[in-house]
Coordinates of C-alpha atoms in Angstrom, one line a residue:
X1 CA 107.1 191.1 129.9
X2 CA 110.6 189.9 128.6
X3 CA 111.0 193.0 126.3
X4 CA 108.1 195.5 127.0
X5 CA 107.8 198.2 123.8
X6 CA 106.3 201.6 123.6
X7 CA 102.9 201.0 123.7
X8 CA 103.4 198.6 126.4
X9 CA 105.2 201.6 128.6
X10 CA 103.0 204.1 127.4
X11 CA 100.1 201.9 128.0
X12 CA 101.3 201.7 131.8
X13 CA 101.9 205.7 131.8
X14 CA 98.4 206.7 130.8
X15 CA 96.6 204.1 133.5
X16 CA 99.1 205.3 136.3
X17 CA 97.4 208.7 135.4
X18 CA 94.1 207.7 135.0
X19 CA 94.4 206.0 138.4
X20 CA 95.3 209.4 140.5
X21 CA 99.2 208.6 140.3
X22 CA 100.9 210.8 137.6
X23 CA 103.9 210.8 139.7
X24 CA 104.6 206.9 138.9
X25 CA 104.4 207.2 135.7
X26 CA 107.0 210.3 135.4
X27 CA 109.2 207.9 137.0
X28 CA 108.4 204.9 135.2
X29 CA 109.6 206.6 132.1
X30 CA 113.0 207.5 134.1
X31 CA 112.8 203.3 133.3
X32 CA 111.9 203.5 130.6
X33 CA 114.7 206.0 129.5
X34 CA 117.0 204.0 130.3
X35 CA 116.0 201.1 128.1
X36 CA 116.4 201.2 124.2
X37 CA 112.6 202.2 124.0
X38 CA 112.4 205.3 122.0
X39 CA 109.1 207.5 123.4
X40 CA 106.8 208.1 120.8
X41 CA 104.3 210.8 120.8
X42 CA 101.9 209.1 122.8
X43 CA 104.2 208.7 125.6
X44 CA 104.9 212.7 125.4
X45 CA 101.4 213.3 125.1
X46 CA 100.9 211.0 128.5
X47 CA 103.9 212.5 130.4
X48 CA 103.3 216.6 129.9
X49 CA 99.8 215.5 131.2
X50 CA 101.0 214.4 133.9
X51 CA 102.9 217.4 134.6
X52 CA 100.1 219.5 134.3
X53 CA 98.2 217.6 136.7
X54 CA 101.3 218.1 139.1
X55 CA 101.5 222.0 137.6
X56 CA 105.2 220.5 137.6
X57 CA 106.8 223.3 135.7
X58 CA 110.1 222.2 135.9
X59 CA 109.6 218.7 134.6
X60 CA 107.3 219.9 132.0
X61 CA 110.3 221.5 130.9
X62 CA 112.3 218.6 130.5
X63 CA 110.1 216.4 128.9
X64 CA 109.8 219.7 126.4
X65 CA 113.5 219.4 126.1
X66 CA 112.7 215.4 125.3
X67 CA 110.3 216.7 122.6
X68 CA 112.6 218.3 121.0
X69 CA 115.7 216.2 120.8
X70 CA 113.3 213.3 119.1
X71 CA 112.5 216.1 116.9
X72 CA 108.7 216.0 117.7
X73 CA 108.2 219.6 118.2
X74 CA 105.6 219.4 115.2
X75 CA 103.6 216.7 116.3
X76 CA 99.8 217.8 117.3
X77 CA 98.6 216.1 119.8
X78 CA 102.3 216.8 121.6
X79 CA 102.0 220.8 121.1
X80 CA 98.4 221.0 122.3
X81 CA 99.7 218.8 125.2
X82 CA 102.6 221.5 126.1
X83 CA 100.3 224.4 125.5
X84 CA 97.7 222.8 128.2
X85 CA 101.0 222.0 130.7
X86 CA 102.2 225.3 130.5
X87 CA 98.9 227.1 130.9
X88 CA 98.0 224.9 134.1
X89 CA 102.0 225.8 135.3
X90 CA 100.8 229.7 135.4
X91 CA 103.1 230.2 132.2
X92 CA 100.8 231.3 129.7
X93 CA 103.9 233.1 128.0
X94 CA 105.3 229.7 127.5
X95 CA 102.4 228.6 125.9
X96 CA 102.2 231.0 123.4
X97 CA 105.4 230.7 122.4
X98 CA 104.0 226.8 122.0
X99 CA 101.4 227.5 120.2
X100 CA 102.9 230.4 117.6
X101 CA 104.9 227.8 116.5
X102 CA 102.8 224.8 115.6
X103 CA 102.4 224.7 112.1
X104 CA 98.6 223.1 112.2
X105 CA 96.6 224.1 115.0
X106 CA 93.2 222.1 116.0
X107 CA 90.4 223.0 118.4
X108 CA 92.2 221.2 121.4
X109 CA 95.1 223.4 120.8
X110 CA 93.2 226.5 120.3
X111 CA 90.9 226.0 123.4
X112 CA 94.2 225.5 125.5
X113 CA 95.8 228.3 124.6
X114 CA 92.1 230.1 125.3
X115 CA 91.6 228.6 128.8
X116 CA 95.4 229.2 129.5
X117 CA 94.5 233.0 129.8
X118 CA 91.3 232.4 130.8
X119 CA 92.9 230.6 133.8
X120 CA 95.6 233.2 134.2
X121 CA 93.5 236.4 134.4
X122 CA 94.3 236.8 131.1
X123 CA 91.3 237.6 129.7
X124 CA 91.0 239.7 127.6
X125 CA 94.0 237.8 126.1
X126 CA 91.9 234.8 126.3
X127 CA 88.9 236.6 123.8
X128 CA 91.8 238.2 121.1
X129 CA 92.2 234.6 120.4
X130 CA 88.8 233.2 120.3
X131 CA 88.2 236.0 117.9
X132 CA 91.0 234.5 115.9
X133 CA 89.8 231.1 115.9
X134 CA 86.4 232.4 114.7
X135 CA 88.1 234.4 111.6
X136 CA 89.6 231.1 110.5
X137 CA 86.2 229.0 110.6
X138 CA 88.0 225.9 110.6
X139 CA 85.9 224.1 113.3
X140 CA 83.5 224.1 115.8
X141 CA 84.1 225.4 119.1
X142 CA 83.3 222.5 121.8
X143 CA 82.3 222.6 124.8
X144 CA 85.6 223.4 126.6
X145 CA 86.4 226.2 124.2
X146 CA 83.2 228.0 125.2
X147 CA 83.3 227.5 128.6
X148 CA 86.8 228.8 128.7
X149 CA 86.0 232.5 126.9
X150 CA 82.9 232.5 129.3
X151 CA 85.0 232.1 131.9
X152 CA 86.7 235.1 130.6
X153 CA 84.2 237.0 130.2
X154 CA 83.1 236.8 134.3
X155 CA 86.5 237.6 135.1
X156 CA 86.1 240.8 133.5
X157 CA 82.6 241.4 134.1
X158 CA 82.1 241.7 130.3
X159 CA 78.3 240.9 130.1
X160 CA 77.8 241.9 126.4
X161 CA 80.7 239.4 125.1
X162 CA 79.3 237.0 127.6
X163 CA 75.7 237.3 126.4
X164 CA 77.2 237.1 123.2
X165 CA 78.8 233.7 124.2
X166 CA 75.6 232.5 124.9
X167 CA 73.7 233.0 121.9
X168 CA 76.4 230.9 120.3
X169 CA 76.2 228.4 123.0
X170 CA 72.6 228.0 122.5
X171 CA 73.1 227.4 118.4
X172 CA 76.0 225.3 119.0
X173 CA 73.4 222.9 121.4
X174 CA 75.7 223.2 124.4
X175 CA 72.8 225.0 126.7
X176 CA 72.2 221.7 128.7
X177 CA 76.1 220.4 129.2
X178 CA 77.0 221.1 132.6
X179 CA 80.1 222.6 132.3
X180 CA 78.7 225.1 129.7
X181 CA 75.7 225.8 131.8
X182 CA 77.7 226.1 135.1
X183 CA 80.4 228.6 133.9
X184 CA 77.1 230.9 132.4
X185 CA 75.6 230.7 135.7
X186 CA 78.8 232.1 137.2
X187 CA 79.9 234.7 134.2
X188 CA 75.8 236.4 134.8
X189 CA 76.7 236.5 138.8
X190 CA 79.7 238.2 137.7
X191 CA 78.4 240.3 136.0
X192 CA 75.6 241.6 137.8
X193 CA 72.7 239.9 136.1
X194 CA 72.1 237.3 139.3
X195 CA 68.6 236.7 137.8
X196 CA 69.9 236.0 134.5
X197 CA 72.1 233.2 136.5
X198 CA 69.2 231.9 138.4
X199 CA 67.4 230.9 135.0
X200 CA 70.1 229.5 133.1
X201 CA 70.7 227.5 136.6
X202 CA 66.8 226.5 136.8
X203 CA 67.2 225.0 133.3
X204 CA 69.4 222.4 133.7
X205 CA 67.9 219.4 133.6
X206 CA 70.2 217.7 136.0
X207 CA 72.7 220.1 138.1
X208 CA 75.8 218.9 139.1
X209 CA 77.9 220.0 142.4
X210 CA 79.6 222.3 140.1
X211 CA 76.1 224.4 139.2
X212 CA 75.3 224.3 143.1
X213 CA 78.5 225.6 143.9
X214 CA 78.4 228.1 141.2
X215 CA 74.7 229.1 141.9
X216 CA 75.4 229.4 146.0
X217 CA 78.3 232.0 145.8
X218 CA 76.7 233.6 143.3
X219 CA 73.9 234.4 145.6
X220 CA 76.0 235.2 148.7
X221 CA 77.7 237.6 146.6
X222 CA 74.8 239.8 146.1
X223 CA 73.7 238.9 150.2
X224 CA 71.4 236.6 149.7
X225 CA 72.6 234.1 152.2
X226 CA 69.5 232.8 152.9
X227 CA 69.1 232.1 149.1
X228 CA 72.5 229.6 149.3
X229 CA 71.0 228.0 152.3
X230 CA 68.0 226.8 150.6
X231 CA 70.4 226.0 147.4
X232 CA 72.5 223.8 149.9
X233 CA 69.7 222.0 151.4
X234 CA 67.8 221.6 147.7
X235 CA 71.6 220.0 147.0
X236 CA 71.0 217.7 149.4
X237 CA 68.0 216.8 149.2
X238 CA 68.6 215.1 145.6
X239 CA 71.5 213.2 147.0
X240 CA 74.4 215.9 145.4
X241 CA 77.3 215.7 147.9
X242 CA 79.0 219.2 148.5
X243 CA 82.8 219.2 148.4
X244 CA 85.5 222.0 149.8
X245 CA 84.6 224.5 147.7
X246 CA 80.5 224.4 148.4
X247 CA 81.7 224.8 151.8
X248 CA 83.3 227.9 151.2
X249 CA 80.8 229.2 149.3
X250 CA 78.3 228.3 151.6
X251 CA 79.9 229.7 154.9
X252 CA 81.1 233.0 152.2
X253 CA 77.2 233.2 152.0
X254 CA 76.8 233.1 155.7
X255 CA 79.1 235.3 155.8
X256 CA 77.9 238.2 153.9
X257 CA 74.6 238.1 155.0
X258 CA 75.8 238.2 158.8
X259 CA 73.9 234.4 159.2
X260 CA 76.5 233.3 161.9
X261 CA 74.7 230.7 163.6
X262 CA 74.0 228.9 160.3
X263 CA 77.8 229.4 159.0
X264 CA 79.0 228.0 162.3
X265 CA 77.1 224.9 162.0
X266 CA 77.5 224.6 158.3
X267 CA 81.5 224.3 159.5
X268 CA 81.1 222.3 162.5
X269 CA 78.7 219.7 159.8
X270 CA 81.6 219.3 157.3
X271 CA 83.3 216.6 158.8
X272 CA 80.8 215.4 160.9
X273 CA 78.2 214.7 158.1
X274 CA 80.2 215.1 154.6
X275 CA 84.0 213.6 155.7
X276 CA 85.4 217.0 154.3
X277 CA 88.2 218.3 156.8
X278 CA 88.0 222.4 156.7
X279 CA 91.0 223.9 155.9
X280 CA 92.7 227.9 155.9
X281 CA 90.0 228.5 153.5
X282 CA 87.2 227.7 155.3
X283 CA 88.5 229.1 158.9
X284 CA 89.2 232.4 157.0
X285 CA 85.9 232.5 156.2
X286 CA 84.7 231.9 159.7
X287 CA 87.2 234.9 160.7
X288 CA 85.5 236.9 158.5
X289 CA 81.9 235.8 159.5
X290 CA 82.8 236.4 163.5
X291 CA 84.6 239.7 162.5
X292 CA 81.7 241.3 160.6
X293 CA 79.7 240.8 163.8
X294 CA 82.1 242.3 166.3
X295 CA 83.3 239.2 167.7
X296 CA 86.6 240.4 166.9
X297 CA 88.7 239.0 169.5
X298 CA 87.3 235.7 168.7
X299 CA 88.2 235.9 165.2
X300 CA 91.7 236.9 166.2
X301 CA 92.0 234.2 168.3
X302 CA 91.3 231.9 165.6
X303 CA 93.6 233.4 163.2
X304 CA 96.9 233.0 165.0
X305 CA 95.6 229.3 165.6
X306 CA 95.4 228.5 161.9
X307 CA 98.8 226.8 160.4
X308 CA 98.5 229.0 156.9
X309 CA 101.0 229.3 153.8
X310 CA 101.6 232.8 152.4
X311 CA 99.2 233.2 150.0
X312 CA 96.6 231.6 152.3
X313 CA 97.6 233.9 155.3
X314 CA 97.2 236.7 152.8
X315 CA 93.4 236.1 152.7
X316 CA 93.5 235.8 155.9
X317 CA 95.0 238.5 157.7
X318 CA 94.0 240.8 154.8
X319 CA 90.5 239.9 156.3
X320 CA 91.7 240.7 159.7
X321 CA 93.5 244.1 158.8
X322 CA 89.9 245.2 157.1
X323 CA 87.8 244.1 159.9
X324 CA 90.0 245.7 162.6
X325 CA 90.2 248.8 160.8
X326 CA 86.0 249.1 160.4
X327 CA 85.8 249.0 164.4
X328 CA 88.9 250.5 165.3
X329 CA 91.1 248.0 166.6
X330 CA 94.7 249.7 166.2
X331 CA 96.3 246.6 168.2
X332 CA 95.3 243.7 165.7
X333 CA 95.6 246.2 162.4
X334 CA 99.2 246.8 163.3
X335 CA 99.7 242.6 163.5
X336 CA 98.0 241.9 160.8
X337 CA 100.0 244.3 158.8
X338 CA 102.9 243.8 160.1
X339 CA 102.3 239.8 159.1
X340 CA 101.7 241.0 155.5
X341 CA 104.2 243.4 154.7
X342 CA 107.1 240.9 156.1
X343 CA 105.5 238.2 153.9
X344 CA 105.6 240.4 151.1
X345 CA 101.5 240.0 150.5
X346 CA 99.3 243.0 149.4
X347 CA 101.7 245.2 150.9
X348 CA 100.6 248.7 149.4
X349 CA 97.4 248.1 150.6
X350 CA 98.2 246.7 154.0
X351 CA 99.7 250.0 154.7
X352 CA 96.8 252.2 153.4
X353 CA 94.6 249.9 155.7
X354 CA 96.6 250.8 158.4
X355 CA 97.0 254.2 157.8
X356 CA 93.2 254.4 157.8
X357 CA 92.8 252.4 160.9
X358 CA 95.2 255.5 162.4
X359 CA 92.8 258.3 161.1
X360 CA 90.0 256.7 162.1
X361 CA 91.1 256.6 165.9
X362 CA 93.1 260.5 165.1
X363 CA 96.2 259.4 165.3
X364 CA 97.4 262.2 162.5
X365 CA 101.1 261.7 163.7
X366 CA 101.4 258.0 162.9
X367 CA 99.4 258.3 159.3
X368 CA 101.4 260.9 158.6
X369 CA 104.8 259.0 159.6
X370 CA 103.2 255.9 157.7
X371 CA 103.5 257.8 154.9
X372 CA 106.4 258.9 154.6
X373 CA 107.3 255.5 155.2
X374 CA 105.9 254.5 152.2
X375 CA 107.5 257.3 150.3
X376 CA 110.6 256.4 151.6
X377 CA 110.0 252.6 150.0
X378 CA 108.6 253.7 146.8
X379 CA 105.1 251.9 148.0
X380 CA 102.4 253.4 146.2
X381 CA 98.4 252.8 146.7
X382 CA 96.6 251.4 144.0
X383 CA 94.1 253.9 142.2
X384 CA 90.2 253.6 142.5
X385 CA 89.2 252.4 139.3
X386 CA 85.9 252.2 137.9
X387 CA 84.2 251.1 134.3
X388 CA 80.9 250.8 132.2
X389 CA 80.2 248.8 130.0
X390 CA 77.8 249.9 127.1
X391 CA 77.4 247.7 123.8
X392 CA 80.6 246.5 122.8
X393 CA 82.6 249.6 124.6
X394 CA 84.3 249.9 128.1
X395 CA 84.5 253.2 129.8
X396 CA 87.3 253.6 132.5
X397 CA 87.0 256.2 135.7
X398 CA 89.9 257.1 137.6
X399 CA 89.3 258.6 141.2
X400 CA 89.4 262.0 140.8
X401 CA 90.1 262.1 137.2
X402 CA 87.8 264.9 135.5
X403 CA 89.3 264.3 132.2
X404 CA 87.3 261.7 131.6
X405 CA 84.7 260.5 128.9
X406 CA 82.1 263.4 128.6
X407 CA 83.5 265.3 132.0
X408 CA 81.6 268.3 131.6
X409 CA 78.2 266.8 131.8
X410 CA 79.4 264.2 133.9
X411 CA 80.7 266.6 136.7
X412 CA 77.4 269.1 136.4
X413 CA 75.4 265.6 136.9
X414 CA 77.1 264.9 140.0
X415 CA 76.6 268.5 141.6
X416 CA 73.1 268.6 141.1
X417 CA 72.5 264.9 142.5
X418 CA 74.6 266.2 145.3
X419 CA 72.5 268.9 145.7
X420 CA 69.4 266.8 145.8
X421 CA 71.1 264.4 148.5
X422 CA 71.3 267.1 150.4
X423 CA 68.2 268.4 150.5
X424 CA 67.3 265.0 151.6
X425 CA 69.4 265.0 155.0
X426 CA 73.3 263.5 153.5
X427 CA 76.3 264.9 154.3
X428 CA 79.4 263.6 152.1
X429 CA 83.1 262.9 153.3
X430 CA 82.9 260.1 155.8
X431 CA 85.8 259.8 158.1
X432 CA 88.8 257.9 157.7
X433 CA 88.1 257.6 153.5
X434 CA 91.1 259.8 152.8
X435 CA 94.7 258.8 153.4
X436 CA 95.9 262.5 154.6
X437 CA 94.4 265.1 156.7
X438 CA 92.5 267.8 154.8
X439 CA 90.1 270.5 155.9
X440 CA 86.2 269.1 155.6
X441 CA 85.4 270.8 152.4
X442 CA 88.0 269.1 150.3
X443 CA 87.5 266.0 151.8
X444 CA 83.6 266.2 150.9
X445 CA 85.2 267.1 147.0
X446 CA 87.5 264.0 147.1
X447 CA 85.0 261.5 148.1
X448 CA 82.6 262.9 145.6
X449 CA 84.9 262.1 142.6
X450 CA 85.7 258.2 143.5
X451 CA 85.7 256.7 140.7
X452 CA 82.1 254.5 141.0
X453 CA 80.4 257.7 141.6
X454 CA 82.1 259.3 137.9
X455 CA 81.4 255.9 136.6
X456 CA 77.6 256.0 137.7
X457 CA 77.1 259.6 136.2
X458 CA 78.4 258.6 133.1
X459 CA 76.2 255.4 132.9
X460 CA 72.9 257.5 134.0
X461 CA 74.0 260.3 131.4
X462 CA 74.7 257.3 128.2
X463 CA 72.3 254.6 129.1
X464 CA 68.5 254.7 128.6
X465 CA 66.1 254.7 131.4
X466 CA 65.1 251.1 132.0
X467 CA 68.2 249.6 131.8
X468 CA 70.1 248.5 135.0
X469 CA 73.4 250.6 135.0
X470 CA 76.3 248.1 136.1
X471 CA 79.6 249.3 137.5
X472 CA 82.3 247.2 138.5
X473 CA 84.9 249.1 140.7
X474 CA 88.8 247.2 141.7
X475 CA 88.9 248.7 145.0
X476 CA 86.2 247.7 148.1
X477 CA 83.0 250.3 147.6
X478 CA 83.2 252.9 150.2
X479 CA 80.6 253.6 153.0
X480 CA 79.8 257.3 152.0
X481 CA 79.4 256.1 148.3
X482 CA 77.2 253.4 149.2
X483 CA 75.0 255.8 151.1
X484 CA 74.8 257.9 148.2
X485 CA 73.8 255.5 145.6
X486 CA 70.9 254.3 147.8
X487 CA 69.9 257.7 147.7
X488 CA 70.6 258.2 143.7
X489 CA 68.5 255.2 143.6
X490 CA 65.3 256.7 144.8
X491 CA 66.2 260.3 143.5
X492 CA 66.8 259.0 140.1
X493 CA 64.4 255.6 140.0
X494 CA 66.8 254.0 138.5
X495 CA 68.5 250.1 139.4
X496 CA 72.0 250.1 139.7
X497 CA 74.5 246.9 140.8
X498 CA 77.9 247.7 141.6
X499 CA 80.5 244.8 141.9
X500 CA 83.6 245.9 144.2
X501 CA 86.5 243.4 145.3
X502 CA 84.4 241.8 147.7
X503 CA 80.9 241.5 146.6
X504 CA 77.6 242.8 144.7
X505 CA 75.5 245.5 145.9
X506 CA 71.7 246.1 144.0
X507 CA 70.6 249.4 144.4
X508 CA 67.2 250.1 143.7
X509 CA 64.8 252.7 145.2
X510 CA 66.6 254.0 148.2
X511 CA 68.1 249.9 149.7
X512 CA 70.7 248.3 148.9
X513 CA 70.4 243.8 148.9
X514 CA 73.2 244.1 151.3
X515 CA 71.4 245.6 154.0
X516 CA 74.2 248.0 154.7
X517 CA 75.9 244.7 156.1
X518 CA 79.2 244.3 154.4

């Protein structure tokens, strides 16, 4: 074209994108900015989506910059654009600051500002301004919006605001869409209500990979691995293809349920049969799945063979450092803890982990000297934290905080369930729990007050029989708690799920789904 105009670059912006190549067509308006063509708000829109494809932060701050000297800083489609970009850039600040100053806001603009936090573990961020958007009434939340705050609500493991979310999924007609249907399946997982999952799943009339994916780490969560197996091949069977992240769900699964003959071929069929390469992801998993068996050399072995960035290598030798420390294994814990603590990744926790590893085998001297190493450093260990939900309310238990809601009865609960554990064979205080050495009867006192157990005396105490108390805990659930709430179980007859950092255990009369394998 002799003298090609805005639409004409615009035009050959947006199908660059549309073709996979965002990167062309930031450059092509480098050409284009250098003609007379003035950009229009089209061609913004088309370039800060590109960025965000990129999560090109820096750019997406110049063509912000752009935005403004053409003194289109109040153009819709433009604002909603930025807000996306800087959302999907992991700067949800700057994406507020977007969106507080458009002067007209639509539902594109208000469900990217929602999945911005929703994306950015933001979420409780993420439902404040839903809540706004409802008070103004101005639309109809799509699809994206809704997906987006239940999205939210599983990374809180809110289940009343997510069962909420449903009912106005349901009257907004959005049940069947895929992407509705799929992030329900996974906020109910999250939540504890796996059944709840499993019949939103069965009604979709035609699953995507997505509500697979969602359904099969779902159920390796709460160790049914043999439940995602089934899933997988049901997947195939109807001609859905798995991509990486099925794979990682699937050999999670496998994982959790200590199915290592399955998760190995499962990884050894990706390539073979599906043309998907595994990556760190995948081979973490597989060091996790050899490490919960004992093959602990083995999974060692294929740790320091994996090529990992930081973040990845986090995953990974975080994995290590908690496997070694279960059986004992002073010689890989100090590696891997070693590797995370000069990388700068979960470094607090690497050196509780190790600390543990050090009681565990009696080695008092070098706890004690790792502690004062972290006193020395001002590294502090992240507090067991536990909470309820009930209605619309959120109760929070701190590990050994008896301040907490309704103390008194909570406290006198817990004594006489202890009591009754007792009389049924348990002893409390497990070894290598506590980060110091203290005589046995304080240690038995400590463990006794972790915050699930506090959080589980309050639920039994406020919520009626018949209802499945649900506590979700930060930290991973402890061995001598776990025993105890298979016991409370029976004692009690009462369900209970608790969802820790790793996983879901169901408690209910005396077992646990897990299998005391986790």
């Amino acid at each position: 074209m002799p003298a090609p105009n805005v639409v004409s670059w615009t035009s050959l912006m947006s199908g660059y994108v549309n073709m996979g190549q965002p990167q062309f067509a930031l450059w092509l308006y480098t050409k284009m900015h250098e003609s007379e063509v003035r950009p229009n708000g089209f061609t913004f829109a088309t370039l800060i989506n590109s960025c965000s494809i990129l999560a090109d932060l820096k750019t997406g701050k110049m063509v912000h910059a752009h935005v403004e000297t053409m003194g289109l800083q109040g153009n819709l489609v433009v604002c909603s654009s930025l807000v996306d970009m800087y959302g999907k850039c992991n700067d949800v600040d700057g994406a507020r600051q977007v969106f507080d100053s458009m002067g007209h806001r639509n539902v594109v603009s208000w469900t990217a500002m929602i999945a911005g936090y929703a994306q950015n573990a933001r979420g409780h961020e993420a439902l404040q301004v839903f809540r706004g958007f409802n008070r103004l009434m101005l639309e109809r939340p799509n699809h994206f919006m809704l997906a987006s705050v239940i999205n939210a609500c599983a990374s809180l493991g809110r289940l009343v605001p997510g069962e909420v979310m449903h009912g106005a999924v349901i009257r907004s007609g959005y049940e069947s869409n895929d992407v509705v249907a799929s992030a329900l399946v996974d906020m109910y997982a999250k939540c504890g209500g796996f059944l709840y999952s499993d019949k939103v799943f069965r009604r979709i009339p035609n699953p995507s990979v997505i509500s697979y994916t969602s359904m099969l780490v779902g159920a390796g969560k709460y160790g049914l691995g043999k439940r995602s197996l089934k899933l997988f091949e049901e997947m195939i069977d109807r001609k859905i293809m798995p991509n990486d992240v099925t794979f990682v769900g699937i050999l999670n699964a496998c994982s959790h349920s200590g199915l290592i003959d399955e998760g190995l071929g499962h990884l050894n069929s990706m390539h073979e049969k599906h043309g998907i390469m595994p990556d760190a992801r995948h081979y973490t998993c597989v060091v996790d799945m050899l490490s919960r068996v004992g093959r602990l050399d083995e999974a060692y072995k294929l740790a320091k063979s994996i090529r990992v960035n930081r973040n990845e290598g986090a995953l990974l030798w975080g994995t290590l450092l908690s496997a070694s420390r279960l059986q004992g294994r002073i010689d890989i814990a100090v590696e891997a803890s070693k590797w995370l603590i000069e990388s700068n990744q979960q470094v607090a926790g690497a050196y509780v982990t190790l600390s543990n590893t050090y009681v565990l085998a009696g080695e008092w001297e070098n706890a004690h000297s790792l502690r004062a190493e972290m006193e020395l450093i001002g590294v502090h260990k992240e507090p067991g934290c536990s909470w309820v939900e009930i209605k619309d309310s959120t109760y929070v238990f701190y590990a050994g905080d008896l301040s907490c809601e309704r103390g008194d009865e909570v406290i006198s609960l817990l004594r006489e369930l202890e009591r009754r554990m007792m009389e049924r064979g348990y002893v409390g205080g497990s070894t290598g729990l506590v980060f110091v050495d203290v005589e046995q009867e304080v240690k038995e006192e400590i463990v006794g007050l972790h915050s699930e157990r506090l959080a589980l005396a309050f639920g039994l105490i406020s919520i009626p029989k018949g209802v499945t108390i649900r506590v979700m805990k930060n930290l991973r659930m402890c061995s001598d708690c776990h025993r105890a709430f298979k016991l409370i179980s029976k004692i009690v007859e009462r369900d209970f799920v608790v969802r820790d950092v790793n996983r879901f255990h169901y408690f209910k009369d005396g077992s646990c789904t897990c299998k005391d394998f986790w």
